[in-house]
mmCIF file of C-alpha atoms in Angstrom:
data_model
loop_
_atom_site.group_PDB
_atom_site.id
_atom_site.type_symbol
_atom_site.label_atom_id
_atom_site.label_comp_id
_atom_site.label_asym_id
_atom_site.label_seq_id
_atom_site.Cartn_x
_atom_site.Cartn_y
_atom_site.Cartn_z
ATOM 1 C CA UNK A 758 219.049 -46.246 -32.279
ATOM 2 C CA UNK A 759 219.219 -45.332 -29.254
ATOM 3 C CA UNK A 760 216.133 -46.731 -26.188
ATOM 4 C CA UNK A 761 215.746 -44.999 -24.558
ATOM 5 C CA UNK A 762 212.597 -46.315 -22.566
ATOM 6 C CA UNK A 763 210.749 -49.079 -22.604
ATOM 7 C CA UNK A 764 207.055 -49.943 -21.154
ATOM 8 C CA UNK A 765 205.225 -53.177 -20.640
ATOM 9 C CA UNK A 766 201.270 -52.172 -20.148
ATOM 10 C CA UNK A 767 199.101 -54.919 -18.996
ATOM 11 C CA UNK A 768 195.554 -54.144 -19.499
ATOM 12 C CA UNK A 769 192.541 -56.471 -18.865
ATOM 13 C CA UNK A 770 188.544 -56.520 -21.661
ATOM 14 C CA UNK A 771 186.053 -57.493 -19.074
ATOM 15 C CA UNK A 772 183.591 -60.343 -20.460
ATOM 16 C CA UNK A 773 180.609 -59.273 -17.977
ATOM 17 C CA UNK A 774 178.657 -60.766 -17.028
ATOM 18 C CA UNK A 775 181.294 -63.885 -17.702
ATOM 19 C CA UNK A 776 180.211 -65.831 -20.318
ATOM 20 C CA UNK A 777 179.385 -69.691 -20.290
ATOM 21 C CA UNK A 778 179.863 -72.476 -23.331
ATOM 22 C CA UNK A 779 179.493 -76.068 -23.462
ATOM 23 C CA UNK A 780 181.093 -78.322 -25.355
ATOM 24 C CA UNK A 781 181.013 -81.790 -25.442
ATOM 25 C CA UNK A 782 182.251 -83.698 -21.848
ATOM 26 C CA UNK A 783 182.428 -79.500 -20.119
ATOM 27 C CA UNK A 784 181.873 -76.294 -19.525
ATOM 28 C CA UNK A 785 183.824 -72.951 -21.202
ATOM 29 C CA UNK A 786 183.990 -70.362 -18.984
ATOM 30 C CA UNK A 787 185.095 -66.896 -20.371
ATOM 31 C CA UNK A 788 186.282 -63.758 -18.058
ATOM 32 C CA UNK A 789 188.197 -61.656 -19.733
ATOM 33 C CA UNK A 790 190.639 -60.948 -22.462
ATOM 34 C CA UNK A 791 193.719 -59.562 -21.737
ATOM 35 C CA UNK A 792 196.944 -57.951 -23.564
ATOM 36 C CA UNK A 793 200.190 -56.362 -22.739
ATOM 37 C CA UNK A 794 201.046 -53.128 -25.151
ATOM 38 C CA UNK A 795 204.619 -53.077 -25.755
ATOM 39 C CA UNK A 796 205.989 -48.675 -26.247
ATOM 40 C CA UNK A 797 209.399 -48.668 -27.275
ATOM 41 C CA UNK A 798 211.114 -44.861 -27.617
ATOM 42 C CA UNK A 799 214.288 -43.839 -28.594
ATOM 43 C CA UNK A 800 216.809 -40.942 -27.573
ATOM 44 C CA UNK A 801 215.339 -39.033 -30.300
ATOM 45 C CA UNK A 802 211.732 -38.982 -29.604
ATOM 46 C CA UNK A 803 210.437 -41.782 -31.939
ATOM 47 C CA UNK A 804 207.327 -44.562 -30.384
ATOM 48 C CA UNK A 805 207.108 -47.801 -31.696
ATOM 49 C CA UNK A 806 204.950 -50.051 -30.172
ATOM 50 C CA UNK A 807 203.983 -53.529 -30.247
ATOM 51 C CA UNK A 808 200.802 -56.091 -28.563
ATOM 52 C CA UNK A 809 201.791 -59.230 -26.807
ATOM 53 C CA UNK A 810 199.196 -61.791 -25.357
ATOM 54 C CA UNK A 811 195.500 -62.078 -26.518
ATOM 55 C CA UNK A 812 196.827 -65.581 -27.010
ATOM 56 C CA UNK A 813 195.174 -68.578 -25.967
ATOM 57 C CA UNK A 814 198.708 -70.370 -26.980
ATOM 58 C CA UNK A 815 201.997 -67.718 -26.547
ATOM 59 C CA UNK A 816 200.812 -67.084 -22.214
ATOM 60 C CA UNK A 817 199.238 -70.476 -22.050
ATOM 61 C CA UNK A 818 195.206 -70.772 -22.534
ATOM 62 C CA UNK A 819 195.537 -72.585 -19.084
ATOM 63 C CA UNK A 820 198.036 -71.350 -17.608
ATOM 64 C CA UNK A 821 199.972 -72.514 -14.866
ATOM 65 C CA UNK A 822 201.290 -69.123 -13.343
ATOM 66 C CA UNK A 823 202.450 -67.501 -16.105
ATOM 67 C CA UNK A 824 200.187 -64.280 -17.085
ATOM 68 C CA UNK A 825 199.848 -60.883 -18.795
ATOM 69 C CA UNK A 826 200.662 -59.534 -15.392
ATOM 70 C CA UNK A 827 203.078 -61.387 -15.247
ATOM 71 C CA UNK A 828 204.777 -60.418 -18.331
ATOM 72 C CA UNK A 829 204.432 -56.968 -18.111
ATOM 73 C CA UNK A 830 206.615 -57.052 -15.215
ATOM 74 C CA UNK A 831 209.580 -58.908 -17.036
ATOM 75 C CA UNK A 832 208.824 -56.316 -19.955
ATOM 76 C CA UNK A 833 209.701 -53.462 -17.660
ATOM 77 C CA UNK A 834 212.122 -55.270 -15.601
ATOM 78 C CA UNK A 835 214.245 -58.026 -16.952
ATOM 79 C CA UNK A 836 214.071 -56.507 -20.772
ATOM 80 C CA UNK A 837 214.143 -53.174 -19.988
ATOM 81 C CA UNK A 838 217.048 -53.429 -17.738
ATOM 82 C CA UNK A 839 219.180 -54.958 -20.966
ATOM 83 C CA UNK A 840 218.038 -52.619 -23.551
ATOM 84 C CA UNK A 841 217.196 -49.166 -22.219
ATOM 85 C CA UNK A 842 220.483 -46.480 -23.147
ATOM 86 C CA UNK A 843 221.654 -48.898 -25.632
ATOM 87 C CA UNK A 844 222.001 -47.874 -29.198
ATOM 88 C CA UNK A 845 221.170 -50.225 -31.449
ATOM 89 C CA UNK A 846 222.866 -51.434 -35.156
ATOM 90 C CA UNK A 847 220.621 -53.986 -35.567
ATOM 91 C CA UNK A 848 217.394 -55.163 -34.279
ATOM 92 C CA UNK A 849 218.256 -58.734 -34.061
ATOM 93 C CA UNK A 850 220.603 -56.750 -31.370
ATOM 94 C CA UNK A 851 217.276 -56.658 -29.102
ATOM 95 C CA UNK A 852 216.994 -60.211 -29.287
ATOM 96 C CA UNK A 853 221.398 -61.182 -28.520
ATOM 97 C CA UNK A 854 220.371 -59.113 -25.558
ATOM 98 C CA UNK A 855 216.894 -60.400 -24.306
ATOM 99 C CA UNK A 856 217.571 -64.483 -24.702
ATOM 100 C CA UNK A 857 221.193 -62.811 -22.254
ATOM 101 C CA UNK A 858 218.008 -62.099 -19.534
ATOM 102 C CA UNK A 859 218.061 -65.592 -18.743
ATOM 103 C CA UNK A 860 214.613 -65.503 -18.711
ATOM 104 C CA UNK A 861 211.947 -68.459 -19.913
ATOM 105 C CA UNK A 862 212.688 -69.842 -23.090
ATOM 106 C CA UNK A 863 209.177 -69.203 -23.642
ATOM 107 C CA UNK A 864 209.457 -65.917 -22.697
ATOM 108 C CA UNK A 865 212.309 -65.069 -23.806
ATOM 109 C CA UNK A 866 210.511 -65.586 -27.397
ATOM 110 C CA UNK A 867 207.302 -64.382 -26.173
ATOM 111 C CA UNK A 868 209.828 -60.512 -25.180
ATOM 112 C CA UNK A 869 211.375 -61.012 -28.479
ATOM 113 C CA UNK A 870 208.317 -60.825 -30.781
ATOM 114 C CA UNK A 871 207.011 -57.798 -29.344
ATOM 115 C CA UNK A 872 210.321 -55.698 -28.975
ATOM 116 C CA UNK A 873 210.959 -56.681 -32.302
ATOM 117 C CA UNK A 874 208.239 -55.075 -33.524
ATOM 118 C CA UNK A 875 208.617 -52.297 -32.108
ATOM 119 C CA UNK A 876 212.152 -52.271 -33.281
ATOM 120 C CA UNK A 877 210.752 -51.981 -36.878
ATOM 121 C CA UNK A 878 208.087 -50.059 -35.957
ATOM 122 C CA UNK A 879 210.405 -47.424 -35.087
ATOM 123 C CA UNK A 880 213.102 -48.451 -38.559
ATOM 124 C CA UNK A 881 210.111 -47.660 -40.563
ATOM 125 C CA UNK A 882 209.035 -44.505 -38.225
ATOM 126 C CA UNK A 883 213.219 -43.116 -38.799
ATOM 127 C CA UNK A 884 213.234 -44.185 -43.046
ATOM 128 C CA UNK A 885 209.744 -42.898 -43.759
ATOM 129 C CA UNK A 886 208.151 -46.781 -44.694
ATOM 130 C CA UNK A 887 206.106 -48.386 -44.007
ATOM 131 C CA UNK A 888 206.822 -51.827 -42.741
ATOM 132 C CA UNK A 889 206.235 -54.226 -45.585
ATOM 133 C CA UNK A 890 208.913 -52.151 -47.043
ATOM 134 C CA UNK A 891 211.748 -53.142 -45.038
ATOM 135 C CA UNK A 892 211.223 -56.706 -44.855
ATOM 136 C CA UNK A 893 212.382 -58.916 -47.159
ATOM 137 C CA UNK A 894 213.491 -58.119 -50.590
ATOM 138 C CA UNK A 895 211.573 -54.754 -51.992
ATOM 139 C CA UNK A 896 214.125 -55.822 -55.580
ATOM 140 C CA UNK A 897 212.431 -58.890 -56.852
ATOM 141 C CA UNK A 898 208.742 -59.097 -54.557
ATOM 142 C CA UNK A 899 205.783 -56.253 -54.497
ATOM 143 C CA UNK A 900 204.632 -55.414 -51.210
ATOM 144 C CA UNK A 901 200.656 -57.231 -51.386
ATOM 145 C CA UNK A 902 198.372 -54.674 -49.557
ATOM 146 C CA UNK A 903 195.173 -55.642 -50.458
ATOM 147 C CA UNK A 904 194.622 -58.710 -48.404
ATOM 148 C CA UNK A 905 191.731 -61.376 -48.108
ATOM 149 C CA UNK A 906 191.133 -62.212 -44.798
ATOM 150 C CA UNK A 907 188.837 -65.342 -42.915
ATOM 151 C CA UNK A 908 186.359 -64.999 -40.268
ATOM 152 C CA UNK A 909 187.821 -66.643 -37.093
ATOM 153 C CA UNK A 910 184.505 -67.425 -35.389
ATOM 154 C CA UNK A 911 182.125 -69.328 -34.491
ATOM 155 C CA UNK A 912 182.733 -71.177 -30.687
ATOM 156 C CA UNK A 913 180.427 -73.974 -29.390
ATOM 157 C CA UNK A 914 177.153 -73.458 -30.386
ATOM 158 C CA UNK A 915 174.183 -76.003 -32.195
ATOM 159 C CA UNK A 916 174.849 -77.065 -35.637
ATOM 160 C CA UNK A 917 172.202 -74.630 -37.145
ATOM 161 C CA UNK A 918 173.706 -72.106 -35.117
ATOM 162 C CA UNK A 919 176.882 -72.407 -37.240
ATOM 163 C CA UNK A 920 175.504 -72.393 -40.249
ATOM 164 C CA UNK A 921 173.846 -69.327 -39.569
ATOM 165 C CA UNK A 922 177.121 -67.376 -38.998
ATOM 166 C CA UNK A 923 178.856 -68.474 -42.229
ATOM 167 C CA UNK A 924 175.818 -67.076 -43.816
ATOM 168 C CA UNK A 925 176.209 -63.644 -42.269
ATOM 169 C CA UNK A 926 179.973 -63.692 -42.889
ATOM 170 C CA UNK A 927 179.524 -64.588 -46.517
ATOM 171 C CA UNK A 928 177.279 -62.160 -47.368
ATOM 172 C CA UNK A 929 179.602 -59.358 -45.478
ATOM 173 C CA UNK A 930 182.885 -60.891 -48.181
ATOM 174 C CA UNK A 931 185.083 -62.820 -46.373
ATOM 175 C CA UNK A 932 187.607 -65.404 -48.380
ATOM 176 C CA UNK A 933 186.601 -68.220 -44.957
ATOM 177 C CA UNK A 934 184.629 -68.533 -42.425
ATOM 178 C CA UNK A 935 186.779 -70.373 -39.448
ATOM 179 C CA UNK A 936 185.213 -72.097 -36.164
ATOM 180 C CA UNK A 937 185.676 -74.089 -33.014
ATOM 181 C CA UNK A 938 184.244 -77.074 -32.984
ATOM 182 C CA UNK A 939 183.988 -79.658 -30.029
ATOM 183 C CA UNK A 940 180.208 -80.927 -29.932
ATOM 184 C CA UNK A 941 180.708 -83.121 -30.151
ATOM 185 C CA UNK A 942 181.684 -86.455 -33.087
ATOM 186 C CA UNK A 943 178.030 -86.211 -33.828
ATOM 187 C CA UNK A 944 177.909 -82.634 -33.719
ATOM 188 C CA UNK A 945 181.064 -81.578 -35.322
ATOM 189 C CA UNK A 946 180.208 -83.501 -38.543
ATOM 190 C CA UNK A 947 176.707 -82.697 -38.808
ATOM 191 C CA UNK A 948 178.243 -78.720 -38.266
ATOM 192 C CA UNK A 949 180.557 -79.555 -41.585
ATOM 193 C CA UNK A 950 177.504 -80.659 -43.673
ATOM 194 C CA UNK A 951 175.628 -77.285 -43.167
ATOM 195 C CA UNK A 952 178.590 -75.728 -43.689
ATOM 196 C CA UNK A 953 179.287 -77.614 -46.723
ATOM 197 C CA UNK A 954 175.275 -76.697 -47.888
ATOM 198 C CA UNK A 955 174.659 -73.196 -46.718
ATOM 199 C CA UNK A 956 178.067 -71.899 -48.053
ATOM 200 C CA UNK A 957 178.686 -71.135 -51.961
ATOM 201 C CA UNK A 958 181.925 -68.799 -52.623
ATOM 202 C CA UNK A 959 183.207 -68.965 -48.717
ATOM 203 C CA UNK A 960 185.690 -71.631 -48.075
ATOM 204 C CA UNK A 961 185.425 -72.191 -44.354
ATOM 205 C CA UNK A 962 188.196 -73.697 -42.320
ATOM 206 C CA UNK A 963 187.975 -76.416 -38.405
ATOM 207 C CA UNK A 964 190.290 -75.347 -35.224
ATOM 208 C CA UNK A 965 189.748 -78.686 -33.519
ATOM 209 C CA UNK A 966 191.986 -77.606 -30.752
ATOM 210 C CA UNK A 967 189.289 -78.883 -28.216
ATOM 211 C CA UNK A 968 189.119 -82.262 -29.496
ATOM 212 C CA UNK A 969 192.962 -83.294 -27.779
ATOM 213 C CA UNK A 970 191.761 -81.375 -25.009
ATOM 214 C CA UNK A 971 188.742 -83.998 -23.972
ATOM 215 C CA UNK A 972 190.722 -86.768 -24.753
ATOM 216 C CA UNK A 973 187.984 -89.391 -24.224
ATOM 217 C CA UNK A 974 185.823 -87.946 -26.260
ATOM 218 C CA UNK A 975 187.562 -88.191 -29.068
ATOM 219 C CA UNK A 976 190.703 -90.594 -29.464
ATOM 220 C CA UNK A 977 192.871 -91.235 -32.447
ATOM 221 C CA UNK A 978 190.274 -93.059 -33.743
ATOM 222 C CA UNK A 979 187.335 -90.700 -33.959
ATOM 223 C CA UNK A 980 190.073 -87.253 -34.871
ATOM 224 C CA UNK A 981 191.067 -89.497 -37.853
ATOM 225 C CA UNK A 982 187.894 -90.084 -39.507
ATOM 226 C CA UNK A 983 186.625 -86.621 -38.842
ATOM 227 C CA UNK A 984 189.405 -85.040 -40.446
ATOM 228 C CA UNK A 985 188.875 -87.847 -43.025
ATOM 229 C CA UNK A 986 185.085 -87.058 -43.602
ATOM 230 C CA UNK A 987 186.237 -82.708 -42.988
ATOM 231 C CA UNK A 988 188.379 -82.914 -46.244
ATOM 232 C CA UNK A 989 186.113 -84.791 -47.462
ATOM 233 C CA UNK A 990 183.069 -82.416 -47.571
ATOM 234 C CA UNK A 991 185.310 -79.588 -48.370
ATOM 235 C CA UNK A 992 187.276 -78.179 -45.523
ATOM 236 C CA UNK A 993 189.925 -75.257 -46.315
ATOM 237 C CA UNK A 994 192.035 -76.784 -43.519
ATOM 238 C CA UNK A 995 191.660 -78.769 -40.241
ATOM 239 C CA UNK A 996 193.813 -76.256 -37.560
ATOM 240 C CA UNK A 997 195.750 -78.269 -34.912
ATOM 241 C CA UNK A 998 193.704 -81.599 -34.512
ATOM 242 C CA UNK A 999 196.595 -83.341 -32.223
ATOM 243 C CA UNK A 1000 198.574 -81.467 -29.328
ATOM 244 C CA UNK A 1001 200.791 -78.881 -31.109
ATOM 245 C CA UNK A 1002 203.670 -80.742 -30.136
ATOM 246 C CA UNK A 1003 202.618 -84.032 -31.751
ATOM 247 C CA UNK A 1004 204.088 -84.268 -34.879
ATOM 248 C CA UNK A 1005 204.246 -88.019 -35.111
ATOM 249 C CA UNK A 1006 200.102 -86.908 -34.621
ATOM 250 C CA UNK A 1007 200.093 -84.227 -37.313
ATOM 251 C CA UNK A 1008 201.949 -87.146 -39.821
ATOM 252 C CA UNK A 1009 199.795 -90.097 -39.138
ATOM 253 C CA UNK A 1010 197.194 -87.401 -40.505
ATOM 254 C CA UNK A 1011 198.802 -86.374 -43.033
ATOM 255 C CA UNK A 1012 197.939 -89.854 -44.319
ATOM 256 C CA UNK A 1013 194.205 -88.958 -45.167
ATOM 257 C CA UNK A 1014 195.952 -86.834 -47.158
ATOM 258 C CA UNK A 1015 193.680 -84.002 -45.105
ATOM 259 C CA UNK A 1016 194.746 -80.876 -45.123
ATOM 260 C CA UNK A 1017 196.251 -79.805 -41.711
ATOM 261 C CA UNK A 1018 197.202 -76.634 -40.567
ATOM 262 C CA UNK A 1019 199.302 -75.440 -37.546
ATOM 263 C CA UNK A 1020 201.913 -73.609 -35.740
ATOM 264 C CA UNK A 1021 200.590 -71.036 -33.090
ATOM 265 C CA UNK A 1022 201.443 -73.395 -30.053
ATOM 266 C CA UNK A 1023 205.100 -73.565 -31.596
ATOM 267 C CA UNK A 1024 207.543 -71.485 -28.927
ATOM 268 C CA UNK A 1025 209.888 -70.128 -31.367
ATOM 269 C CA UNK A 1026 210.139 -69.306 -34.761
ATOM 270 C CA UNK A 1027 212.461 -72.603 -34.828
ATOM 271 C CA UNK A 1028 209.935 -74.142 -33.902
ATOM 272 C CA UNK A 1029 207.753 -73.876 -36.188
ATOM 273 C CA UNK A 1030 210.106 -74.530 -39.438
ATOM 274 C CA UNK A 1031 210.145 -78.082 -37.840
ATOM 275 C CA UNK A 1032 207.385 -78.347 -38.112
ATOM 276 C CA UNK A 1033 207.299 -77.655 -41.732
ATOM 277 C CA UNK A 1034 209.814 -79.582 -41.908
ATOM 278 C CA UNK A 1035 207.379 -82.381 -41.023
ATOM 279 C CA UNK A 1036 205.813 -82.034 -44.236
ATOM 280 C CA UNK A 1037 202.238 -83.298 -42.443
ATOM 281 C CA UNK A 1038 201.110 -79.411 -42.522
ATOM 282 C CA UNK A 1039 199.580 -77.384 -45.538
ATOM 283 C CA UNK A 1040 199.381 -74.478 -44.155
ATOM 284 C CA UNK A 1041 202.247 -73.122 -40.904
ATOM 285 C CA UNK A 1042 200.173 -70.381 -38.647
ATOM 286 C CA UNK A 1043 202.974 -68.257 -36.975
ATOM 287 C CA UNK A 1044 202.416 -64.988 -36.055
ATOM 288 C CA UNK A 1045 205.016 -61.981 -35.196
ATOM 289 C CA UNK A 1046 203.458 -61.702 -32.375
ATOM 290 C CA UNK A 1047 204.908 -64.901 -31.295
ATOM 291 C CA UNK A 1048 207.488 -65.948 -32.764
ATOM 292 C CA UNK A 1049 209.892 -63.651 -32.584
ATOM 293 C CA UNK A 1050 208.787 -60.696 -34.847
ATOM 294 C CA UNK A 1051 209.357 -60.079 -38.254
ATOM 295 C CA UNK A 1052 212.930 -61.921 -38.179
ATOM 296 C CA UNK A 1053 211.849 -64.896 -37.142
ATOM 297 C CA UNK A 1054 208.406 -65.093 -38.997
ATOM 298 C CA UNK A 1055 210.492 -64.633 -42.104
ATOM 299 C CA UNK A 1056 213.029 -67.608 -41.448
ATOM 300 C CA UNK A 1057 209.496 -69.490 -41.586
ATOM 301 C CA UNK A 1058 208.475 -68.218 -44.968
ATOM 302 C CA UNK A 1059 211.228 -68.649 -46.939
ATOM 303 C CA UNK A 1060 210.984 -72.145 -45.519
ATOM 304 C CA UNK A 1061 207.270 -72.380 -47.175
ATOM 305 C CA UNK A 1062 208.734 -70.097 -50.285
ATOM 306 C CA UNK A 1063 208.713 -73.219 -53.030
ATOM 307 C CA UNK A 1064 207.321 -75.837 -50.956
ATOM 308 C CA UNK A 1065 204.178 -77.181 -50.841
ATOM 309 C CA UNK A 1066 203.581 -75.479 -47.631
ATOM 310 C CA UNK A 1067 201.043 -72.506 -47.502
ATOM 311 C CA UNK A 1068 202.370 -69.275 -44.642
ATOM 312 C CA UNK A 1069 199.337 -67.832 -43.871
ATOM 313 C CA UNK A 1070 199.651 -66.647 -40.288
ATOM 314 C CA UNK A 1071 197.566 -66.631 -36.867
ATOM 315 C CA UNK A 1072 195.922 -63.371 -36.200
ATOM 316 C CA UNK A 1073 193.703 -63.677 -32.512
ATOM 317 C CA UNK A 1074 194.058 -60.259 -30.746
ATOM 318 C CA UNK A 1075 193.341 -56.652 -31.308
ATOM 319 C CA UNK A 1076 193.696 -54.043 -34.939
ATOM 320 C CA UNK A 1077 197.242 -53.523 -33.618
ATOM 321 C CA UNK A 1078 197.424 -57.417 -33.702
ATOM 322 C CA UNK A 1079 196.019 -57.811 -37.331
ATOM 323 C CA UNK A 1080 198.051 -54.432 -38.382
ATOM 324 C CA UNK A 1081 201.629 -56.164 -37.584
ATOM 325 C CA UNK A 1082 201.049 -59.539 -39.025
ATOM 326 C CA UNK A 1083 199.534 -58.027 -42.254
ATOM 327 C CA UNK A 1084 202.540 -55.872 -43.328
ATOM 328 C CA UNK A 1085 204.539 -59.372 -42.973
ATOM 329 C CA UNK A 1086 201.893 -60.658 -45.231
ATOM 330 C CA UNK A 1087 201.989 -57.242 -48.204
ATOM 331 C CA UNK A 1088 205.687 -58.629 -47.894
ATOM 332 C CA UNK A 1089 206.416 -62.477 -47.980
ATOM 333 C CA UNK A 1090 205.779 -64.298 -51.289
ATOM 334 C CA UNK A 1091 203.744 -66.434 -51.788
ATOM 335 C CA UNK A 1092 201.886 -65.317 -48.491
ATOM 336 C CA UNK A 1093 198.080 -63.696 -49.247
ATOM 337 C CA UNK A 1094 195.480 -64.731 -46.818
ATOM 338 C CA UNK A 1095 194.709 -63.032 -42.713
ATOM 339 C CA UNK A 1096 193.107 -64.064 -39.773
ATOM 340 C CA UNK A 1097 190.520 -61.213 -38.882
ATOM 341 C CA UNK A 1098 188.375 -62.703 -35.782
ATOM 342 C CA UNK A 1099 185.216 -61.389 -35.141
ATOM 343 C CA UNK A 1100 183.784 -60.173 -31.766
ATOM 344 C CA UNK A 1101 180.695 -58.964 -30.586
ATOM 345 C CA UNK A 1102 180.019 -55.101 -31.677
ATOM 346 C CA UNK A 1103 183.016 -55.402 -34.189
ATOM 347 C CA UNK A 1104 182.348 -51.205 -35.633
ATOM 348 C CA UNK A 1105 183.869 -52.723 -39.132
ATOM 349 C CA UNK A 1106 180.488 -54.970 -39.602
ATOM 350 C CA UNK A 1107 177.480 -53.828 -40.539
ATOM 351 C CA UNK A 1108 175.516 -56.648 -39.524
ATOM 352 C CA UNK A 1109 171.870 -57.413 -38.703
ATOM 353 C CA UNK A 1110 172.905 -60.476 -36.324
ATOM 354 C CA UNK A 1111 176.189 -59.536 -34.838
ATOM 355 C CA UNK A 1112 178.207 -63.041 -35.383
ATOM 356 C CA UNK A 1113 180.709 -61.562 -33.037
ATOM 357 C CA UNK A 1114 181.975 -64.466 -30.684
ATOM 358 C CA UNK A 1115 182.050 -62.522 -27.375
ATOM 359 C CA UNK A 1116 182.939 -59.561 -26.432
ATOM 360 C CA UNK A 1117 186.661 -57.622 -26.641
ATOM 361 C CA UNK A 1118 186.640 -54.208 -26.907
ATOM 362 C CA UNK A 1119 189.585 -53.434 -26.440
ATOM 363 C CA UNK A 1120 190.582 -54.851 -29.097
ATOM 364 C CA UNK A 1121 189.481 -52.019 -31.230
ATOM 365 C CA UNK A 1122 189.832 -48.604 -28.867
ATOM 366 C CA UNK A 1123 193.448 -50.023 -28.456
ATOM 367 C CA UNK A 1124 194.013 -47.707 -32.327
ATOM 368 C CA UNK A 1125 192.845 -44.310 -33.348
ATOM 369 C CA UNK A 1126 191.333 -44.712 -36.220
ATOM 370 C CA UNK A 1127 189.782 -48.155 -38.299
ATOM 371 C CA UNK A 1128 191.642 -50.284 -40.002
ATOM 372 C CA UNK A 1129 189.968 -50.737 -43.882
ATOM 373 C CA UNK A 1130 188.556 -53.631 -44.733
ATOM 374 C CA UNK A 1131 185.720 -53.689 -47.194
ATOM 375 C CA UNK A 1132 184.364 -56.429 -48.426
ATOM 376 C CA UNK A 1133 187.286 -59.120 -46.576
ATOM 377 C CA UNK A 1134 189.487 -57.017 -47.701
ATOM 378 C CA UNK A 1135 192.201 -55.580 -45.850
ATOM 379 C CA UNK A 1136 194.622 -52.425 -47.279
ATOM 380 C CA UNK A 1137 197.302 -53.036 -45.306
ATOM 381 C CA UNK A 1138 197.995 -48.843 -44.108
ATOM 382 C CA UNK A 1139 201.308 -47.653 -46.174
ATOM 383 C CA UNK A 1140 202.298 -44.751 -43.598
ATOM 384 C CA UNK A 1141 205.874 -45.142 -41.773
ATOM 385 C CA UNK A 1142 206.007 -48.212 -39.403
ATOM 386 C CA UNK A 1143 203.069 -49.806 -38.676
ATOM 387 C CA UNK A 1144 200.802 -47.184 -39.732
ATOM 388 C CA UNK A 1145 198.840 -46.607 -36.807
ATOM 389 C CA UNK A 1146 198.232 -44.730 -33.629
ATOM 390 C CA UNK A 1147 198.160 -46.237 -30.390
ATOM 391 C CA UNK A 1148 195.364 -44.459 -27.943
ATOM 392 C CA UNK A 1149 197.675 -44.008 -24.753
ATOM 393 C CA UNK A 1150 194.692 -43.455 -23.118
ATOM 394 C CA UNK A 1151 193.079 -47.059 -22.765
ATOM 395 C CA UNK A 1152 196.186 -47.208 -20.155
ATOM 396 C CA UNK A 1153 193.750 -45.656 -17.715
ATOM 397 C CA UNK A 1154 190.203 -47.456 -19.235
ATOM 398 C CA UNK A 1155 191.129 -51.050 -19.453
ATOM 399 C CA UNK A 1156 193.204 -51.288 -16.124
ATOM 400 C CA UNK A 1157 194.482 -55.069 -16.258
ATOM 401 C CA UNK A 1158 191.925 -57.879 -13.688
ATOM 402 C CA UNK A 1159 194.725 -60.792 -12.435
ATOM 403 C CA UNK A 1160 193.442 -64.268 -12.921
ATOM 404 C CA UNK A 1161 192.972 -66.374 -16.107
ATOM 405 C CA UNK A 1162 191.137 -65.490 -19.200
ATOM 406 C CA UNK A 1163 189.302 -68.433 -19.783
ATOM 407 C CA UNK A 1164 188.887 -71.953 -17.504
ATOM 408 C CA UNK A 1165 187.815 -74.885 -18.940
ATOM 409 C CA UNK A 1166 185.458 -77.197 -16.308
ATOM 410 C CA UNK A 1167 185.104 -81.218 -16.728
ATOM 411 C CA UNK A 1168 182.037 -83.101 -16.145
ATOM 412 C CA UNK A 1169 183.125 -85.823 -13.959
ATOM 413 C CA UNK A 1170 181.406 -88.322 -16.005
ATOM 414 C CA UNK A 1171 181.642 -88.923 -19.787
ATOM 415 C CA UNK A 1172 179.193 -87.732 -21.762
ATOM 416 C CA UNK A 1173 177.059 -90.724 -23.480
ATOM 417 C CA UNK A 1174 175.638 -88.338 -26.136
ATOM 418 C CA UNK A 1175 175.829 -85.324 -27.736
ATOM 419 C CA UNK A 1176 174.730 -82.299 -26.236
ATOM 420 C CA UNK A 1177 174.312 -80.524 -28.874
ATOM 421 C CA UNK A 1178 172.287 -81.832 -31.962
#
């Protein structure tokens, strides 16, 4: 394929007015969600799309200088300069050309990820096949096009609030309910108790990155006790219980025999595999939008195959990102679960009480039509490529707003008691 044009569009979905969430030791402010839409066109008129951003990990939740606007500029500058006018024999040829731009390592990986997904979208359209048929060995693996979803919701609320939200998620048929604790050790423990009591068929998972952001409150011993307790009470996994690069910390917590998850914050596909090699995580969370696309994530999928670690994609963004990761799940052996972030006013969820975390209208408006989700199960589209059409009107409707999407403000003095009981 010959690349004719590459464009990156930085987009923002405002949260108006901003929302504040109190956690143990401070307050988190939510201002907006950002996405970079990448569009590639070939000389033959085929178009491929991908999203970047919309992930706290990949573009630095507490970023220092990098932003979605900056990344879009890089796509329109060095990345476009390296690829436009080039005829690619293999998709990985684009990886090599981007690696030669001299961009910082994490931005190279982000660019490679988006370009890889968009090129697979184009290749699928050229061949008239969905992406999941292009991946792996189709002669040995039948695609799994009906994928159970776990709902990713729950952010810093009273224990009873988590329990109420989890009950709604269970009624909607989701396989699991993942939430963000961090309301204090006592409150976190109480939440685990309530979830273990209120849920019958639905599993619960803890996404605990706040624990290592609040060092004074959640020291090593406290984290170990909470991880052990959550496991004893039936948690399906405990995600990112220590800083992402603290592989020794993962190993130490694995001694509790608790099911640990991690990987979304690894900067590269190689980093994903290295985390897997620790044998400390039961679930490895790669993401085609951040770990060198399908090409990079497939390395991690193959590593997990036949080992005691399950590949479960991280997915926290738009419906485009959801379906992009869904093709990976459909194609991969021993992979059968996908994350579904629950935002406010989700048109797929017919409920009286909204279980969404916060507004992110762009997540839905970015594509024409809707994903096929019923009773917590996603049907992967079988059209060529990604099997979706992006609504390019969003470029005008969601202009980029500079500044951080979220901010953590910490109390000057350490809290002496849990504040959300």
